[in-house]
Coordinates of C-alpha atoms in Angstrom, one line a residue:
Chain A
X20 CA 63.7 111.6 89.7
X21 CA 64.4 108.6 92.0
X22 CA 67.9 108.7 93.4
X23 CA 67.6 105.2 94.8
X24 CA 66.0 102.6 92.6
X25 CA 66.0 98.9 93.4
X26 CA 64.3 96.3 91.2
X27 CA 63.8 92.8 92.5
X28 CA 67.2 92.9 94.3
X29 CA 68.0 89.5 96.0
X30 CA 71.2 88.4 97.5
X31 CA 72.0 84.9 98.8
X32 CA 75.1 83.4 100.2
X33 CA 74.8 79.7 99.3
X34 CA 71.5 78.7 100.8
X35 CA 71.2 81.7 103.1
X36 CA 68.9 84.4 101.7
X37 CA 70.2 87.8 102.9
X38 CA 67.9 90.0 100.7
X39 CA 64.7 88.9 99.1
X40 CA 63.1 90.8 96.2
X41 CA 63.7 94.4 97.2
X42 CA 61.8 97.0 95.2
X43 CA 62.3 100.7 96.2
X44 CA 62.1 104.1 94.5
X45 CA 63.1 107.0 96.7
X46 CA 64.1 110.6 96.2
X47 CA 67.1 112.4 97.7
X48 CA 67.6 113.9 101.2
X49 CA 68.3 111.9 104.3
X50 CA 67.1 108.3 104.2
X51 CA 67.1 106.1 107.2
X52 CA 67.7 102.4 106.7
X53 CA 66.1 100.7 109.7
X54 CA 66.0 97.0 110.6
X55 CA 67.0 94.6 113.4
X56 CA 70.4 93.0 113.6
X57 CA 70.8 90.5 110.7
X58 CA 68.0 92.2 108.6
X59 CA 70.4 92.7 105.7
X60 CA 71.2 96.4 106.1
X61 CA 74.9 96.0 105.6
X62 CA 74.3 93.6 102.7
X63 CA 72.1 96.2 101.0
X64 CA 74.6 98.9 101.6
X65 CA 77.3 96.8 100.1
X66 CA 75.1 96.2 97.1
X67 CA 74.5 100.0 96.8
X68 CA 78.2 100.7 97.0
X69 CA 79.1 98.0 94.5
X70 CA 81.1 95.9 96.9
X71 CA 78.7 93.1 96.4
X72 CA 76.9 92.1 93.3
X73 CA 73.3 91.1 93.8
X74 CA 72.3 87.5 93.0
X75 CA 69.4 88.9 91.1
X76 CA 67.8 92.3 90.1
X77 CA 69.0 95.7 89.2
X78 CA 70.1 98.6 91.4
X79 CA 70.8 102.2 90.6
X80 CA 72.0 105.0 92.8
X81 CA 72.1 108.7 91.8
X82 CA 71.3 107.7 88.3
X83 CA 74.1 105.2 87.9
X84 CA 73.3 101.6 87.0
X85 CA 75.5 99.6 89.4
X86 CA 75.7 96.7 87.0
X87 CA 77.6 98.8 84.5
X88 CA 81.3 99.0 85.5
X89 CA 81.7 102.5 83.9
X90 CA 78.7 103.9 85.7
X91 CA 79.8 102.3 89.0
X92 CA 83.2 104.0 88.5
X93 CA 81.3 107.2 87.9
X94 CA 79.3 106.7 91.0
X95 CA 82.4 106.1 93.1
X96 CA 83.7 109.5 92.1
X97 CA 80.7 111.1 93.9
X98 CA 80.4 108.6 96.7
X99 CA 81.4 108.9 100.4
X100 CA 81.1 105.8 102.5
X101 CA 81.6 105.2 106.1
X102 CA 81.7 101.4 106.9
X103 CA 80.2 99.8 110.0
X104 CA 83.7 99.3 111.5
X105 CA 85.9 102.1 110.1
X106 CA 89.5 101.1 110.1
X107 CA 92.7 103.2 109.6
X108 CA 96.4 102.8 109.4
X109 CA 97.2 103.1 113.1
X110 CA 100.5 104.9 112.7
X111 CA 99.2 107.6 110.3
X112 CA 97.9 110.9 111.5
X113 CA 94.3 111.9 110.9
X114 CA 95.4 114.4 108.2
X115 CA 97.6 111.9 106.5
X116 CA 94.8 109.4 106.3
X117 CA 92.2 111.8 105.0
X118 CA 94.7 113.1 102.5
X119 CA 95.4 109.6 101.3
X120 CA 91.7 108.9 100.7
X121 CA 91.4 112.3 98.9
X122 CA 94.2 111.3 96.5
X123 CA 92.5 107.9 95.9
X124 CA 89.3 109.8 95.1
X125 CA 91.2 111.6 92.4
X126 CA 91.9 115.0 94.1
X127 CA 95.3 115.6 92.6
X128 CA 95.8 119.4 92.9
X129 CA 97.8 119.6 96.1
X130 CA 96.6 123.0 97.4
X131 CA 93.0 122.2 96.7
X132 CA 93.3 118.8 98.3
X133 CA 95.0 120.2 101.4
X134 CA 92.3 122.7 101.9
X135 CA 89.6 120.0 101.4
X136 CA 91.3 117.8 104.0
X137 CA 91.5 120.7 106.5
X138 CA 87.9 121.6 105.9
X139 CA 86.5 118.1 106.4
X140 CA 88.6 117.5 109.5
X141 CA 87.3 120.8 110.9
X142 CA 83.7 120.0 109.9
X143 CA 83.8 116.8 112.1
X144 CA 85.5 118.7 115.0
X145 CA 88.9 117.0 114.9
X146 CA 91.0 120.0 114.1
X147 CA 92.8 119.7 117.4
X148 CA 93.6 116.1 116.7
X149 CA 94.6 116.4 113.1
X150 CA 98.2 115.5 113.8
X151 CA 97.4 112.8 116.2
X152 CA 98.0 109.1 115.2
X153 CA 94.7 107.4 114.5
X154 CA 95.3 104.7 117.0
X155 CA 95.2 107.4 119.7
X156 CA 91.6 108.4 118.9
X157 CA 88.6 107.3 121.0
X158 CA 85.8 105.3 119.4
X159 CA 83.7 108.4 118.7
X160 CA 86.6 110.3 117.2
X161 CA 87.3 107.4 114.9
X162 CA 83.7 107.4 113.7
X163 CA 84.1 111.2 113.0
X164 CA 87.3 110.6 111.2
X165 CA 85.4 108.0 109.1
X166 CA 83.0 110.8 108.2
X167 CA 85.8 113.2 107.4
X168 CA 87.4 110.8 104.9
X169 CA 83.9 110.2 103.3
X170 CA 83.1 113.9 102.8
X171 CA 86.5 115.1 101.7
X172 CA 85.5 115.1 98.1
X173 CA 82.2 116.7 98.8
X174 CA 80.2 113.7 97.6
X175 CA 76.7 113.8 96.2
X176 CA 75.9 110.5 97.9
X177 CA 76.9 109.6 101.4
X178 CA 76.4 106.2 102.9
X179 CA 76.9 105.6 106.6
X180 CA 76.5 102.2 108.1
X181 CA 75.5 102.1 111.8
X182 CA 77.6 105.1 112.8
X183 CA 76.0 105.5 116.2
X184 CA 76.3 102.0 117.5
X185 CA 78.3 101.8 120.7
X186 CA 78.7 105.6 121.1
X187 CA 77.9 107.5 124.3
X188 CA 74.8 109.8 124.3
X189 CA 76.8 113.0 123.8
X190 CA 78.7 111.6 120.9
X191 CA 75.5 110.2 119.4
X192 CA 73.9 113.6 119.5
X193 CA 76.9 115.2 117.9
X194 CA 76.8 112.5 115.2
X195 CA 73.2 113.0 114.5
X196 CA 73.7 116.8 114.2
X197 CA 76.6 116.1 111.8
X198 CA 74.6 113.9 109.6
X199 CA 71.6 116.1 109.6
X200 CA 73.8 119.0 108.4
X201 CA 75.2 116.8 105.6
X202 CA 71.8 115.6 104.6
X203 CA 70.7 119.1 103.6
X204 CA 72.9 119.2 100.5
X205 CA 73.1 115.6 99.4
X206 CA 71.6 112.1 99.4
X207 CA 72.5 110.5 102.7
X208 CA 71.7 106.8 103.5
X209 CA 71.9 106.3 107.2
X210 CA 71.7 102.7 108.3
X211 CA 70.9 102.0 112.0
X212 CA 68.9 99.8 114.3
X213 CA 68.3 102.7 116.7
X214 CA 64.9 104.1 116.0
X215 CA 65.6 107.4 117.8
X216 CA 68.4 108.2 115.4
X217 CA 66.0 108.0 112.4
X218 CA 63.3 110.1 114.1
X219 CA 65.7 112.9 114.8
X220 CA 67.3 113.0 111.4
X221 CA 65.4 111.5 108.5
X222 CA 62.3 112.3 106.5
X223 CA 62.3 109.1 104.6
X224 CA 62.8 105.6 105.8
X225 CA 63.4 102.1 104.5
X226 CA 62.4 99.3 106.9
X227 CA 64.1 96.1 106.1
X228 CA 63.9 92.6 107.3
X229 CA 65.4 90.6 104.5
X230 CA 62.7 92.2 102.4
X231 CA 61.3 95.7 102.3
X232 CA 58.6 96.2 105.0
X233 CA 58.2 99.9 104.2
X234 CA 59.8 102.5 102.0
X235 CA 58.6 106.1 102.0
X236 CA 58.1 109.2 104.1
X237 CA 58.3 109.0 107.8
X238 CA 55.1 111.0 108.3
X239 CA 53.1 108.8 106.0
X240 CA 54.3 105.7 107.9
X241 CA 53.1 107.3 111.2
X242 CA 49.8 108.1 109.6
X243 CA 49.4 104.5 108.5
X244 CA 50.2 103.3 111.9
X245 CA 47.8 105.6 113.5
X246 CA 45.0 104.6 111.1
X247 CA 45.7 100.9 111.8
X248 CA 45.6 101.5 115.6
X249 CA 48.8 99.7 116.2
X250 CA 49.4 101.0 119.7
X251 CA 47.3 100.6 122.8
X252 CA 47.5 101.9 126.4
X253 CA 46.6 99.4 129.0
X254 CA 46.3 99.6 132.8
X255 CA 46.4 96.5 134.9
X256 CA 46.2 96.0 138.7
X257 CA 48.8 93.3 138.6
X258 CA 52.0 93.1 136.5
X259 CA 51.7 91.5 133.1
X260 CA 54.2 88.8 132.2
X261 CA 52.6 87.7 128.9
X262 CA 55.5 86.9 126.5
X263 CA 53.3 87.3 123.5
X264 CA 52.6 90.9 124.1
X265 CA 55.0 93.5 122.6
X266 CA 55.4 96.0 125.4
X267 CA 56.9 99.3 124.3
X268 CA 56.9 101.0 127.7
X269 CA 55.8 100.3 131.2
X270 CA 55.4 102.3 134.5
X271 CA 53.5 101.9 137.7
X272 CA 51.8 104.1 140.3
X273 CA 49.1 103.7 143.0
X274 CA 46.4 103.2 140.2
X275 CA 48.2 100.1 138.8
X276 CA 50.6 99.1 136.1
X277 CA 50.5 101.1 132.9
X278 CA 51.7 99.6 129.6
X279 CA 52.0 100.8 126.0
X280 CA 51.7 97.7 123.8
X281 CA 51.9 97.2 120.0
X282 CA 49.5 94.8 118.3
X283 CA 46.2 93.3 119.5
X284 CA 45.6 93.8 123.2
X285 CA 44.5 90.9 125.3
X286 CA 40.8 90.0 125.2
X287 CA 38.8 91.5 128.0
X288 CA 41.4 94.1 128.9
X289 CA 40.7 97.8 129.4
X290 CA 43.1 98.8 126.6
X291 CA 42.5 102.1 124.8
X292 CA 43.9 103.1 121.4
X293 CA 47.0 105.3 122.0
X294 CA 46.6 108.9 121.0
X295 CA 50.1 109.4 119.7
X296 CA 52.0 106.8 117.8
X297 CA 55.8 107.1 117.5
X298 CA 58.2 105.5 115.0
X299 CA 59.2 102.9 117.6
X300 CA 55.6 101.6 117.7
X301 CA 55.3 101.7 113.9
X302 CA 58.6 99.9 113.6
X303 CA 57.5 97.1 116.0
X304 CA 54.2 96.9 114.3
X305 CA 56.0 96.4 110.9
X306 CA 58.3 93.7 112.4
X307 CA 55.2 92.0 113.9
X308 CA 53.5 92.0 110.5
X309 CA 56.7 90.6 108.9
X310 CA 56.9 87.7 111.5
X311 CA 53.2 86.9 111.2
Chain B
X19 CA 97.0 106.2 91.8
X20 CA 99.9 103.7 91.6
X21 CA 102.1 106.4 93.1
X22 CA 99.6 107.0 95.9
X23 CA 99.5 103.3 96.8
X24 CA 103.2 103.1 96.5
X25 CA 103.8 106.1 98.8
X26 CA 101.2 104.8 101.2
X27 CA 102.9 101.5 101.5
X28 CA 106.3 103.2 101.9
X29 CA 104.9 105.2 104.7
X30 CA 103.6 102.1 106.4
X31 CA 107.0 100.4 106.0
X32 CA 108.9 103.4 107.3
X33 CA 106.7 103.4 110.5
X34 CA 106.8 99.6 111.1
X35 CA 108.2 98.9 114.5
X36 CA 109.0 95.3 113.8
X37 CA 111.3 96.4 111.0
X38 CA 113.1 99.1 113.0
X39 CA 113.6 96.7 115.9
X40 CA 114.8 93.8 113.8
X41 CA 117.2 95.7 111.5
X42 CA 119.5 97.0 114.2
X43 CA 119.4 93.6 115.9
X44 CA 120.4 91.8 112.8
X45 CA 123.1 94.3 112.0
X46 CA 124.6 94.0 115.4
X47 CA 124.2 90.2 115.4
X48 CA 125.8 89.7 112.0
X49 CA 128.6 92.3 112.7
X50 CA 129.3 90.4 115.9
X51 CA 129.7 87.2 113.8
X52 CA 132.4 88.9 111.8
X53 CA 130.8 89.9 108.4
X54 CA 132.8 87.4 106.4
X55 CA 131.5 86.3 103.0
X56 CA 128.6 84.1 104.1
X57 CA 127.6 86.3 107.1
X58 CA 127.6 89.3 104.8
X59 CA 125.2 87.5 102.5
X60 CA 123.1 86.5 105.4
X61 CA 122.8 90.0 106.6
X62 CA 121.5 91.2 103.3
X63 CA 119.0 88.3 102.9
X64 CA 117.8 88.3 106.6
X65 CA 117.2 92.0 106.6
X66 CA 115.3 92.0 103.4
X67 CA 113.3 88.9 104.5
X68 CA 111.9 91.1 107.4
X69 CA 110.0 93.0 104.7
X70 CA 108.0 89.9 104.0
X71 CA 106.6 90.0 107.5
X72 CA 105.9 93.7 107.2
X73 CA 104.1 93.0 103.9
X74 CA 101.8 90.5 105.6
X75 CA 101.0 93.0 108.4
X76 CA 100.1 95.6 105.8
X77 CA 97.9 93.2 103.9
X78 CA 96.0 92.5 107.1
X79 CA 95.4 96.2 107.7
X80 CA 94.4 96.7 104.0
X81 CA 91.8 94.0 104.4
X82 CA 90.3 95.9 107.3
X83 CA 90.4 99.1 105.3
X84 CA 89.1 97.7 102.1
X85 CA 85.5 99.0 102.2
X86 CA 86.8 102.5 102.7
X87 CA 89.4 102.2 100.0
X88 CA 87.1 100.4 97.5
X89 CA 84.6 103.3 97.7
X90 CA 87.3 105.4 96.0
X91 CA 88.6 105.0 92.5
X92 CA 90.6 102.0 93.7
X93 CA 91.5 99.3 91.3
X94 CA 93.4 96.1 91.9
X95 CA 96.0 96.7 89.1
X96 CA 97.1 100.0 90.6
X97 CA 97.0 98.8 94.1
X98 CA 99.0 95.6 93.5
X99 CA 101.6 97.3 91.3
X100 CA 101.9 100.2 93.8
X101 CA 102.6 97.8 96.6
X102 CA 105.0 95.6 94.7
X103 CA 106.9 98.8 93.7
X104 CA 106.9 100.1 97.3
X105 CA 108.4 96.8 98.6
X106 CA 110.9 96.7 95.8
X107 CA 112.0 100.2 96.7
X108 CA 112.0 99.2 100.4
X109 CA 114.2 96.2 99.6
X110 CA 116.7 98.5 97.8
X111 CA 116.7 100.9 100.8
X112 CA 117.3 98.0 103.2
X113 CA 120.1 96.8 101.0
X114 CA 121.7 100.3 101.0
X115 CA 121.4 100.4 104.8
X116 CA 123.1 97.0 105.1
X117 CA 125.7 98.1 102.6
X118 CA 126.6 101.2 104.8
X119 CA 127.3 98.7 107.6
X120 CA 129.3 96.4 105.4
X121 CA 131.2 99.3 103.9
X122 CA 132.5 100.3 107.3
X123 CA 132.8 97.0 109.2
X124 CA 132.7 94.3 106.6
X125 CA 135.3 92.2 104.9
X126 CA 138.5 93.2 106.7
X127 CA 140.2 93.0 103.4
X128 CA 138.9 89.5 102.6
X129 CA 138.0 88.8 99.0
X130 CA 135.4 86.3 98.0
X131 CA 134.8 85.2 94.5
X132 CA 131.8 84.3 92.4
X133 CA 131.7 81.8 89.6
X134 CA 130.6 83.2 86.3
X135 CA 128.5 80.9 84.2
X136 CA 131.3 80.6 81.6
X137 CA 133.3 79.0 84.4
X138 CA 135.6 82.0 85.2
X139 CA 136.2 83.0 88.8
X140 CA 135.4 86.6 89.4
X141 CA 136.8 88.2 92.6
X142 CA 134.2 90.1 94.7
X143 CA 134.8 92.8 97.2
X144 CA 133.1 92.1 100.5
X145 CA 133.0 95.8 101.1
X146 CA 131.1 96.4 97.9
X147 CA 129.4 93.1 97.0
X148 CA 127.0 94.3 94.3
X149 CA 126.6 90.7 93.2
X150 CA 125.0 89.9 96.5
X151 CA 122.7 92.9 96.3
X152 CA 121.4 91.7 92.9
X153 CA 120.8 88.2 94.2
X154 CA 119.1 89.4 97.3
X155 CA 116.9 92.0 95.5
X156 CA 115.7 89.6 92.9
X157 CA 115.1 86.7 95.3
X158 CA 112.6 88.9 97.2
X159 CA 110.4 89.7 94.2
X160 CA 108.8 86.2 94.0
X161 CA 108.2 86.2 97.7
X162 CA 106.3 89.6 97.5
X163 CA 104.3 88.3 94.6
X164 CA 103.4 85.1 96.5
X165 CA 102.4 87.2 99.5
X166 CA 100.3 89.4 97.3
X167 CA 98.5 86.3 96.0
X168 CA 97.6 85.3 99.6
X169 CA 97.0 88.8 100.8
X170 CA 93.5 88.0 102.1
X171 CA 94.7 85.0 104.1
X172 CA 96.6 86.6 107.0
X173 CA 97.7 83.4 108.8
X174 CA 98.8 81.7 105.7
X175 CA 100.7 84.8 104.6
X176 CA 102.3 85.1 108.0
X177 CA 103.3 81.4 107.9
X178 CA 105.0 81.9 104.5
X179 CA 106.7 85.1 105.6
X180 CA 108.0 83.7 108.9
X181 CA 109.0 80.4 107.4
X182 CA 111.0 82.2 104.8
X183 CA 112.6 84.4 107.4
X184 CA 113.5 81.5 109.6
X185 CA 114.8 79.6 106.7
X186 CA 117.1 82.5 105.9
X187 CA 118.0 82.9 109.6
X188 CA 118.8 79.2 110.0
X189 CA 121.5 79.6 107.4
X190 CA 123.7 81.3 110.0
X191 CA 123.9 78.1 111.9
X192 CA 123.6 75.7 109.1
X193 CA 125.9 77.7 106.7
X194 CA 125.6 75.9 103.4
X195 CA 123.9 72.8 104.7
X196 CA 120.7 73.7 103.0
X197 CA 118.1 71.6 104.9
X198 CA 115.4 71.9 102.3
X199 CA 116.9 71.1 99.0
X200 CA 120.2 69.7 100.0
X201 CA 123.8 70.7 99.3
X202 CA 126.0 69.5 96.5
X203 CA 126.8 66.4 98.5
X204 CA 124.8 63.4 97.4
X205 CA 121.8 62.3 99.5
X206 CA 118.1 62.1 99.7
X207 CA 116.5 65.5 99.2
X208 CA 112.8 65.2 98.4
X209 CA 112.4 68.9 97.9
X210 CA 115.2 69.3 95.5
X211 CA 112.9 70.4 92.8
X212 CA 112.6 73.7 94.8
X213 CA 116.0 74.5 93.4
X214 CA 114.5 76.1 90.4
X215 CA 112.9 78.8 92.7
X216 CA 115.6 81.4 93.2
X217 CA 114.2 82.5 96.6
X218 CA 114.7 79.1 98.1
X219 CA 118.1 78.2 96.9
X220 CA 119.7 81.6 97.7
X221 CA 122.4 80.0 99.8
X222 CA 123.1 76.9 97.9
X223 CA 124.4 79.0 95.0
X224 CA 125.6 81.9 97.1
X225 CA 128.8 82.3 95.1
X226 CA 127.4 81.8 91.7
X227 CA 127.0 84.5 89.1
X228 CA 123.9 86.6 89.9
X229 CA 122.9 87.2 86.3
X230 CA 121.1 83.8 85.9
X231 CA 118.9 84.8 88.8
X232 CA 117.3 87.8 87.2
X233 CA 115.1 86.2 84.6
X234 CA 113.7 83.3 86.7
X235 CA 113.0 85.7 89.6
X236 CA 111.2 88.2 87.3
X237 CA 109.4 85.3 85.6
X238 CA 108.1 83.9 89.0
X239 CA 107.2 87.3 90.3
X240 CA 105.3 88.0 87.0
X241 CA 103.5 84.7 87.2
X242 CA 102.5 85.4 90.8
X243 CA 101.3 88.9 90.0
X244 CA 99.5 88.3 86.7
X245 CA 98.3 85.0 88.0
X246 CA 96.6 86.8 90.9
X247 CA 95.0 89.4 88.5
X248 CA 93.9 86.5 86.3
X249 CA 92.4 84.7 89.3
X250 CA 90.5 87.8 90.4
X251 CA 89.2 88.3 86.9
X252 CA 88.2 84.6 86.7
X253 CA 86.3 84.5 90.0
X254 CA 84.7 87.9 89.3
X255 CA 85.3 89.6 92.6
X256 CA 83.7 93.0 93.1
X257 CA 87.2 94.6 92.9
X258 CA 87.6 96.7 89.8
X259 CA 90.7 95.4 87.9
X260 CA 91.3 98.2 85.3
X261 CA 93.4 95.9 83.2
X262 CA 92.2 94.2 80.0
X263 CA 92.3 90.4 79.9
X264 CA 94.7 90.6 76.9
X265 CA 97.3 92.4 79.0
X266 CA 97.0 89.8 81.7
X267 CA 97.5 87.1 79.1
X268 CA 100.5 88.9 77.6
X269 CA 102.0 89.3 81.1
X270 CA 101.5 85.6 81.8
X271 CA 103.1 84.7 78.5
X272 CA 106.1 87.0 79.1
X273 CA 106.5 85.7 82.6
X274 CA 106.5 82.1 81.4
X275 CA 109.1 83.0 78.7
X276 CA 111.2 84.8 81.2
X277 CA 111.1 81.8 83.5
X278 CA 111.9 79.4 80.7
X279 CA 114.9 81.4 79.4
X280 CA 116.0 82.0 83.0
X281 CA 115.8 78.3 83.7
X282 CA 118.1 77.6 80.7
X283 CA 120.6 80.1 82.0
X284 CA 120.3 78.6 85.5
X285 CA 120.9 75.1 84.2
X286 CA 123.9 76.3 82.2
X287 CA 125.3 77.9 85.4
X288 CA 124.7 74.6 87.4
X289 CA 126.8 72.7 84.9
X290 CA 129.9 74.7 85.8
X291 CA 129.1 75.5 89.4
X292 CA 131.1 73.8 92.1
X293 CA 131.4 75.7 95.3
X294 CA 134.5 73.9 96.2
X295 CA 136.3 75.5 93.2
X296 CA 135.1 79.0 93.9
X297 CA 137.5 80.1 96.6

């Protein structure tokens, strides 16, 4: 059964087209939503959470038709959401805030709620800061508190919008580990523009640039990219300054300048097809195709 | 859920630094001025008007939080009712705090009087002026409803809240010279029509019977609240409302009725009201 189903979803703000004819059917697990800035990731997430109504098309998540208010309300009972910029009441403590969200999610039994709050705060590693005011938390801790409020009701669907943007490497690793753990038991939609985050955590990916460029398994995408020979290794005695080339990596030694490029290599060059193709190359290839 | 929103708002109010700095300052300032009849009234209204500014600050924070809160079982009806209840309770608490000050330091044995709408003069204890509490409490309700209406427009809300607070504050200097709608002395007052709004003429009729204030205030607050719900229903925001259109319609009708009946009472009061005869 498809847990995410989009049929001809479009969204426009006046004349600006944010999403164009999205069609997707994906199963559960951890799904990466990948695209450049301005690709429409946050708009799609807002459609999936029901904050925005699509201009056209139908969307369903975890079997709930988002156009039906009753089903949307039903979805929200099993939804956890971490927005791109999580905000809190600055004078409240972490426990108070998570407890407040738990109550709004319908957890009325006090003892059970308190235990769930404690558990979720512990899960994200904020137990030592539970009684600290939210304004005293660092950026990384605030993101983790965002996760804690989202998982307090043990949701079946967790949507996380660019959680790793602006975090230091250590906090990013911690975050990836957190999300990977959560993805074992539920549908997690993880939006990001950082390719490495997807590689390390997701098995399915949606690539977006106003329209769907790819939706499916990560391995299948890499297979496609390899078959299409999207990536080339190139060595040149002089540096290459061609703005048209999409250079993924470069290095130099006494033999010359070594480049990994995506797309067609320059005519007459000594480019060889790359033996291993990563998601970054596949992503750039997709973006190139979309721009062509 | 109404209770959760209400308690959440009360927690925000109780931890608002602006309020806890301003309240003691106002109490000291007004006590210094002597807490006679008009200063006592000013203390109540100024202190409660601070809550309008707190309301706007909380609305701004709620706007930042809305994606998180909307992903819960949030609905606009519970949220707005919870907040209005919280601010009504906070108004009562502020009135009680001011009353404690007035009880110990106010009046010095002076007795003011209010004019009942049948024309009778009723003495009022300045140590226990329940008539002023009633008027102050009900004059805040339309302000909160108005600020709820503009909750997504921070600067406009702040402008309204600060203007109202300054307007109340200015009364200390201007006493009954109401700059907006004029006094009972003749003259050109282009905004005189504002007199039907209880929150703006709170001083002009400071010593009038408080009863004719209740219905117009409730009517205006109801119009603001149900009007906002109706607007959100009309423009089809993604916010779940959880209230049927028929209830919104009924609320609007009752609010209009309350405003109309209150206005009749108010006009009747105006016919007999002459501040010069009160004392």
